Amino acid sequence: MKKLFYFLIFLPMVIWSQTNFENAEKLFELGKYEQAKTSFETLLKANPSDLKTIEYLGDIAGKDKSWDKAIMYYKRLKDIKPSEADYFYKYGGALGMKAKESNKFKALGMIDEVKESFLKAVTLNPKHIEARWALIELYLQLPGIIGGSESKAIKYSNELAQLSPVDGFLSRGHIDEYFKRYDSAEKQYKKAFALTKSKTAYQKLYNLYVYKMKNAEKAKQLKSS
């Protein structure tokens, strides 16, 4: 009887929570981030440790470029569940964006934690593609004196190639493009496009022709292919 009493008391609360979460999720998917944020904040008050609610709030903060809030939410996630690779990846990403927008002295103090977060994501999930992309970008953007390295970027590009051939070609093309080796970048992007005909590969190749190689004819041929 006592169990039935608790069941009847708490069942409406569970249904309320599920329904409100689904509504908040729909608002997020529709791009109504402010409304979704209000709904998720209400849900978080009722259940302060709900991982999905916290993650959505972090994602909304990221879309709003409120990096401090995003960092706070993602830190809470990795503290609650330190075995989840995505939480370290998102935390490192938000921290990296804050570093990018900070003065150079302040940014220097964040770089190691950004790098460690991405590396932790890869350790926790050896198949984590996004974390490797983030490491490639980090090693390309950093000056050599504080850890920037083309060889390290290539290392993670090679790892990507083992996990996803198209990401391997795209990442290697990105590295070549960054260093203005446009002919080599073109070859890599062509391989990626031939492999999947993906929109991403097409756009990378098209942008290379238009904005970097200034070759309108190749861009036109690609468009008509």
mmCIF file of N, CA, C and O in Angstrom, residues 41 44 82 90 95 101 124 140 148 150 153 164 180 185 187 203 208:
data_model
loop_
_atom_site.group_PDB
_atom_site.id
_atom_site.type_symbol
_atom_site.label_atom_id
_atom_site.label_comp_id
_atom_site.label_asym_id
_atom_site.label_seq_id
_atom_site.Cartn_x
_atom_site.Cartn_y
_atom_site.Cartn_z
ATOM 1 N N GLU A 41 15.967 25.643 -17.890
ATOM 2 C CA GLU A 41 16.347 26.168 -16.565
ATOM 3 C C GLU A 41 15.331 25.764 -15.508
ATOM 4 O O GLU A 41 15.696 25.450 -14.365
ATOM 5 N N LEU A 44 15.932 22.177 -14.741
ATOM 6 C CA LEU A 44 17.160 21.984 -13.969
ATOM 7 C C LEU A 44 16.933 22.251 -12.486
ATOM 8 O O LEU A 44 17.536 21.592 -11.631
ATOM 9 N N PRO A 82 32.679 11.850 -15.426
ATOM 10 C CA PRO A 82 34.020 12.032 -16.005
ATOM 11 C C PRO A 82 34.431 10.954 -17.005
ATOM 12 O O PRO A 82 35.545 10.992 -17.518
ATOM 13 N N LYS A 90 33.343 19.154 -25.524
ATOM 14 C CA LYS A 90 32.564 20.398 -25.519
ATOM 15 C C LYS A 90 33.176 21.422 -24.559
ATOM 16 O O LYS A 90 33.203 22.620 -24.851
ATOM 17 N N LEU A 95 36.089 26.468 -23.929
ATOM 18 C CA LEU A 95 37.275 27.118 -23.357
ATOM 19 C C LEU A 95 38.159 27.690 -24.469
ATOM 20 O O LEU A 95 38.701 28.793 -24.344
ATOM 21 N N GLU A 101 38.877 34.727 -27.928
ATOM 22 C CA GLU A 101 38.328 36.076 -27.782
ATOM 23 C C GLU A 101 38.981 36.865 -26.641
ATOM 24 O O GLU A 101 38.618 38.017 -26.396
ATOM 25 N N LEU A 124 39.206 8.768 -23.810
ATOM 26 C CA LEU A 124 37.961 8.134 -23.371
ATOM 27 C C LEU A 124 37.227 7.444 -24.522
ATOM 28 O O LEU A 124 36.587 6.427 -24.342
ATOM 29 N N LEU A 140 47.275 23.829 -35.683
ATOM 30 C CA LEU A 140 47.497 24.735 -36.809
ATOM 31 C C LEU A 140 47.504 26.193 -36.344
ATOM 32 O O LEU A 140 48.326 26.996 -36.797
ATOM 33 N N GLY A 148 52.345 24.984 -31.399
ATOM 34 C CA GLY A 148 51.812 24.768 -32.739
ATOM 35 C C GLY A 148 52.708 23.811 -33.514
ATOM 36 O O GLY A 148 53.927 23.850 -33.373
ATOM 37 N N GLU A 150 52.705 21.487 -37.369
ATOM 38 C CA GLU A 150 52.077 20.860 -38.530
ATOM 39 C C GLU A 150 52.163 19.342 -38.422
ATOM 40 O O GLU A 150 51.214 18.628 -38.775
ATOM 41 N N ALA A 153 49.428 18.085 -36.293
ATOM 42 C CA ALA A 153 48.157 18.192 -37.009
ATOM 43 C C ALA A 153 48.015 17.028 -37.996
ATOM 44 O O ALA A 153 46.956 16.402 -38.094
ATOM 45 N N SER A 164 37.710 7.396 -40.519
ATOM 46 C CA SER A 164 36.777 7.855 -41.548
ATOM 47 C C SER A 164 37.592 8.399 -42.719
ATOM 48 O O SER A 164 38.128 9.515 -42.631
ATOM 49 N N LYS A 180 48.685 27.182 -47.567
ATOM 50 C CA LYS A 180 48.626 27.729 -48.936
ATOM 51 C C LYS A 180 49.218 26.791 -49.986
ATOM 52 O O LYS A 180 49.720 27.235 -51.011
ATOM 53 N N ALA A 185 45.901 20.726 -51.644
ATOM 54 C CA ALA A 185 44.580 20.775 -51.002
ATOM 55 C C ALA A 185 43.498 20.342 -51.989
ATOM 56 O O ALA A 185 42.578 19.592 -51.637
ATOM 57 N N LYS A 187 43.744 18.265 -54.478
ATOM 58 C CA LYS A 187 43.788 16.808 -54.651
ATOM 59 C C LYS A 187 43.075 16.088 -53.503
ATOM 60 O O LYS A 187 42.338 15.116 -53.714
ATOM 61 N N GLN A 203 31.648 21.828 -50.946
ATOM 62 C CA GLN A 203 31.809 23.231 -50.537
ATOM 63 C C GLN A 203 33.271 23.583 -50.307
ATOM 64 O O GLN A 203 33.715 24.678 -50.659
ATOM 65 N N LEU A 208 37.677 26.636 -52.312
ATOM 66 C CA LEU A 208 39.104 26.664 -52.658
ATOM 67 C C LEU A 208 39.293 27.274 -54.043
ATOM 68 O O LEU A 208 40.161 28.133 -54.232
#
